[in-house]
mmCIF file of C-alpha atoms in Angstrom:
data_model
loop_
_atom_site.group_PDB
_atom_site.id
_atom_site.type_symbol
_atom_site.label_atom_id
_atom_site.label_comp_id
_atom_site.label_asym_id
_atom_site.label_seq_id
_atom_site.Cartn_x
_atom_site.Cartn_y
_atom_site.Cartn_z
ATOM 1 C CA MET S 1 12.720 23.506 18.814
ATOM 2 C CA ALA S 2 10.823 25.594 16.011
ATOM 3 C CA GLN S 3 7.610 24.885 17.568
ATOM 4 C CA THR S 4 8.823 26.102 20.930
ATOM 5 C CA ALA S 5 10.237 29.140 19.471
ATOM 6 C CA LEU S 6 7.114 30.155 17.732
ATOM 7 C CA SER S 7 5.030 29.541 20.906
ATOM 8 C CA SER S 8 7.265 31.548 23.106
ATOM 9 C CA THR S 9 7.790 34.587 20.826
ATOM 10 C CA SER S 10 5.419 37.441 20.331
ATOM 11 C CA GLY S 11 5.241 40.364 18.089
ATOM 12 C CA PRO S 12 4.191 41.049 14.409
ATOM 13 C CA ARG S 13 7.073 39.044 13.000
ATOM 14 C CA ALA S 14 6.145 35.968 15.069
ATOM 15 C CA ASP S 15 2.515 36.387 14.248
ATOM 16 C CA ALA S 16 3.336 36.474 10.507
ATOM 17 C CA LEU S 17 5.272 33.416 10.727
ATOM 18 C CA ARG S 18 2.661 31.546 12.742
ATOM 19 C CA GLU S 19 0.162 32.454 9.941
ATOM 20 C CA VAL S 20 2.512 31.062 7.375
ATOM 21 C CA MET S 21 2.922 27.860 9.393
ATOM 22 C CA ALA S 22 -0.813 27.593 9.739
ATOM 23 C CA ASP S 23 -1.275 27.913 6.039
ATOM 24 C CA LEU S 24 1.354 25.154 5.517
ATOM 25 C CA LEU S 25 -0.247 22.812 8.032
ATOM 26 C CA ASP S 26 -3.453 23.207 5.942
ATOM 27 C CA THR S 27 -1.885 21.464 2.957
ATOM 28 C CA PRO S 28 -1.377 17.714 2.947
ATOM 29 C CA ASP S 29 2.274 17.951 1.949
ATOM 30 C CA GLY S 30 2.913 20.321 4.665
ATOM 31 C CA ALA S 31 1.117 18.519 7.301
ATOM 32 C CA THR S 32 2.783 15.180 6.431
ATOM 33 C CA TYR S 33 6.130 16.720 6.559
ATOM 34 C CA VAL S 34 5.681 18.153 9.957
ATOM 35 C CA VAL S 35 3.968 15.098 11.345
ATOM 36 C CA SER S 36 6.495 12.635 10.050
ATOM 37 C CA THR S 37 9.284 14.882 11.311
ATOM 38 C CA ILE S 38 7.924 15.194 14.873
ATOM 39 C CA GLY S 39 7.065 11.431 14.747
ATOM 40 C CA GLY S 40 10.625 10.350 13.788
ATOM 41 C CA ASP S 41 9.544 8.863 10.364
ATOM 42 C CA ARG S 42 12.303 10.835 8.711
ATOM 43 C CA GLN S 43 14.934 9.343 11.107
ATOM 44 C CA ARG S 44 17.574 7.130 9.504
ATOM 45 C CA TYR S 45 19.858 4.914 11.490
ATOM 46 C CA ASP S 46 23.415 4.339 10.170
ATOM 47 C CA LEU S 47 23.404 0.555 9.937
ATOM 48 C CA GLY S 48 26.318 0.345 7.474
ATOM 49 C CA ARG S 49 26.495 0.272 3.622
ATOM 50 C CA GLY S 50 24.082 -1.548 1.439
ATOM 51 C CA HIS S 51 20.509 -1.109 0.299
ATOM 52 C CA PRO S 52 19.159 2.519 0.346
ATOM 53 C CA LEU S 53 16.293 1.435 2.587
ATOM 54 C CA LEU S 54 18.711 -0.013 5.354
ATOM 55 C CA GLY S 55 18.211 2.025 8.493
ATOM 56 C CA THR S 56 14.984 3.599 7.375
ATOM 57 C CA ARG S 57 11.385 3.008 8.412
ATOM 58 C CA VAL S 58 9.689 0.281 6.395
ATOM 59 C CA PRO S 59 6.758 1.374 4.314
ATOM 60 C CA ASP S 60 3.358 -0.320 5.154
ATOM 61 C CA ILE S 61 3.094 -2.442 2.099
ATOM 62 C CA PRO S 62 -0.105 -4.415 1.245
ATOM 63 C CA LEU S 63 0.240 -8.182 1.753
ATOM 64 C CA GLY S 64 -1.229 -10.923 -0.441
ATOM 65 C CA ASP S 65 -3.773 -11.864 2.078
ATOM 66 C CA GLY S 66 -5.489 -8.526 2.255
ATOM 67 C CA ARG S 67 -3.625 -7.323 5.447
ATOM 68 C CA THR S 68 -0.831 -4.867 5.407
ATOM 69 C CA LEU S 69 2.731 -5.034 6.854
ATOM 70 C CA ALA S 70 1.680 -3.093 9.895
ATOM 71 C CA ASP S 71 -0.503 -5.943 11.005
ATOM 72 C CA ALA S 72 2.518 -8.206 11.300
ATOM 73 C CA PHE S 73 4.043 -5.907 13.917
ATOM 74 C CA ARG S 74 1.042 -6.163 16.359
ATOM 75 C CA THR S 75 2.946 -8.993 18.312
ATOM 76 C CA GLY S 76 5.767 -6.621 18.889
ATOM 77 C CA ARG S 77 8.356 -9.062 17.348
ATOM 78 C CA ALA S 78 10.666 -8.404 14.559
ATOM 79 C CA VAL S 79 9.408 -9.196 10.950
ATOM 80 C CA LEU S 80 11.210 -10.956 8.219
ATOM 81 C CA ILE S 81 9.868 -10.091 4.804
ATOM 82 C CA ASP S 82 10.595 -13.148 2.656
ATOM 83 C CA PRO S 83 8.766 -12.765 -0.652
ATOM 84 C CA THR S 84 10.659 -15.790 -2.242
ATOM 85 C CA GLY S 85 10.407 -18.043 0.680
ATOM 86 C CA ALA S 86 14.123 -18.764 0.562
ATOM 87 C CA SER S 87 14.996 -17.473 4.009
ATOM 88 C CA ARG S 88 12.145 -19.055 6.013
ATOM 89 C CA ASP S 89 14.068 -22.113 6.985
ATOM 90 C CA SER S 90 17.227 -20.158 7.906
ATOM 91 C CA ALA S 91 15.098 -18.116 10.443
ATOM 92 C CA THR S 92 13.333 -21.037 12.277
ATOM 93 C CA ALA S 93 15.727 -20.880 15.196
ATOM 94 C CA TRP S 94 14.295 -17.386 15.927
ATOM 95 C CA ALA S 95 10.588 -18.386 15.419
ATOM 96 C CA ASP S 96 9.780 -17.401 19.033
ATOM 97 C CA ARG S 97 11.057 -13.817 18.337
ATOM 98 C CA LEU S 98 10.273 -13.285 14.659
ATOM 99 C CA THR S 99 7.245 -13.102 12.432
ATOM 100 C CA VAL S 100 7.806 -14.228 8.894
ATOM 101 C CA VAL S 101 5.829 -12.475 6.085
ATOM 102 C CA ALA S 102 6.160 -14.437 2.917
ATOM 103 C CA GLU S 103 3.174 -13.180 0.879
ATOM 104 C CA PRO S 104 3.678 -9.520 -0.275
ATOM 105 C CA ASP S 105 1.095 -8.199 -2.691
ATOM 106 C CA THR S 106 3.096 -8.176 -5.888
ATOM 107 C CA THR S 107 0.111 -6.833 -7.991
ATOM 108 C CA PRO S 108 0.912 -3.521 -9.685
ATOM 109 C CA PRO S 109 0.348 -0.683 -8.705
ATOM 110 C CA ALA S 110 0.441 -1.657 -5.151
ATOM 111 C CA HIS S 111 3.977 -3.110 -5.293
ATOM 112 C CA ASP S 112 6.688 -3.419 -7.890
ATOM 113 C CA PRO S 113 8.020 -6.892 -7.633
ATOM 114 C CA ALA S 114 11.223 -5.827 -9.487
ATOM 115 C CA GLU S 115 12.147 -3.553 -6.422
ATOM 116 C CA THR S 116 11.493 -6.340 -3.928
ATOM 117 C CA PRO S 117 14.707 -7.482 -2.242
ATOM 118 C CA PRO S 118 15.010 -11.284 -1.686
ATOM 119 C CA ALA S 119 14.508 -10.909 2.157
ATOM 120 C CA THR S 120 14.300 -7.969 4.523
ATOM 121 C CA LEU S 121 14.629 -7.982 8.376
ATOM 122 C CA VAL S 122 12.557 -5.251 10.011
ATOM 123 C CA ARG S 123 13.232 -4.442 13.877
ATOM 124 C CA PRO S 124 10.102 -4.333 15.941
ATOM 125 C CA ASP S 125 10.222 -0.600 16.000
ATOM 126 C CA GLY S 126 9.720 -0.548 12.009
ATOM 127 C CA TYR S 127 13.226 0.096 11.025
ATOM 128 C CA VAL S 128 14.980 -2.049 8.328
ATOM 129 C CA ALA S 129 17.816 -3.787 10.040
ATOM 130 C CA TRP S 130 19.098 -5.981 7.100
ATOM 131 C CA ILE S 131 18.298 -6.663 3.387
ATOM 132 C CA ALA S 132 19.656 -9.686 1.529
ATOM 133 C CA GLY S 133 22.122 -9.007 -1.294
ATOM 134 C CA ASP S 134 20.667 -12.309 -3.056
ATOM 135 C CA PRO S 135 18.249 -15.055 -2.190
ATOM 136 C CA ASP S 136 20.908 -17.297 -0.887
ATOM 137 C CA ASP S 137 22.330 -14.807 1.787
ATOM 138 C CA THR S 138 21.805 -17.135 4.756
ATOM 139 C CA THR S 139 25.119 -16.134 6.442
ATOM 140 C CA GLY S 140 24.081 -12.482 6.388
ATOM 141 C CA LEU S 141 20.536 -13.296 7.714
ATOM 142 C CA HIS S 142 21.984 -15.426 10.459
ATOM 143 C CA ALA S 143 24.414 -12.661 11.616
ATOM 144 C CA ALA S 144 21.517 -10.051 11.457
ATOM 145 C CA LEU S 145 19.127 -12.156 13.426
ATOM 146 C CA THR S 146 21.828 -12.785 15.964
ATOM 147 C CA ARG S 147 22.649 -9.144 16.257
ATOM 148 C CA TRP S 148 19.076 -7.954 16.599
ATOM 149 C CA LEU S 149 17.335 -10.916 18.303
ATOM 150 C CA GLY S 150 20.071 -12.655 20.101
ATOM 151 C CA PRO S 151 21.478 -16.184 19.629
ATOM 152 C CA PRO S 152 19.176 -18.850 17.922
ATOM 153 C CA HIS S 153 17.356 -21.498 19.963
ATOM 154 C CA THR S 154 18.529 -24.871 18.933
#
């Protein structure tokens, strides 16, 4: 709406504001803010209480094999980040709809392993749908996979 207002308004005040915006967009922080706002990266979905990343866009973290998390989304499927490997067996019934990433890069400064949740389910659009409270949270994972990907195949 701000962009439309600036483009449809004329006069010295609008010209001055356009100059300020142009200066702002010439800075990395300003450009990042505007692009992420327009692109929806600042969007947060209300998916209930829990981890602060729940309902936010997942960052593109480096993986142990040299790829990044974004590479795991190329198939258009949901992604289960399972750094401990504890959730892999619980997710096998959704294997046709789910990519499991079990090898995040835990070497500092790329990633702080102390901040890594036991398991994280990310929707195909890149938003965090579920984060385990502990490594043995298979009930919560089952419910989240069913909610976002449908019933399991047996």
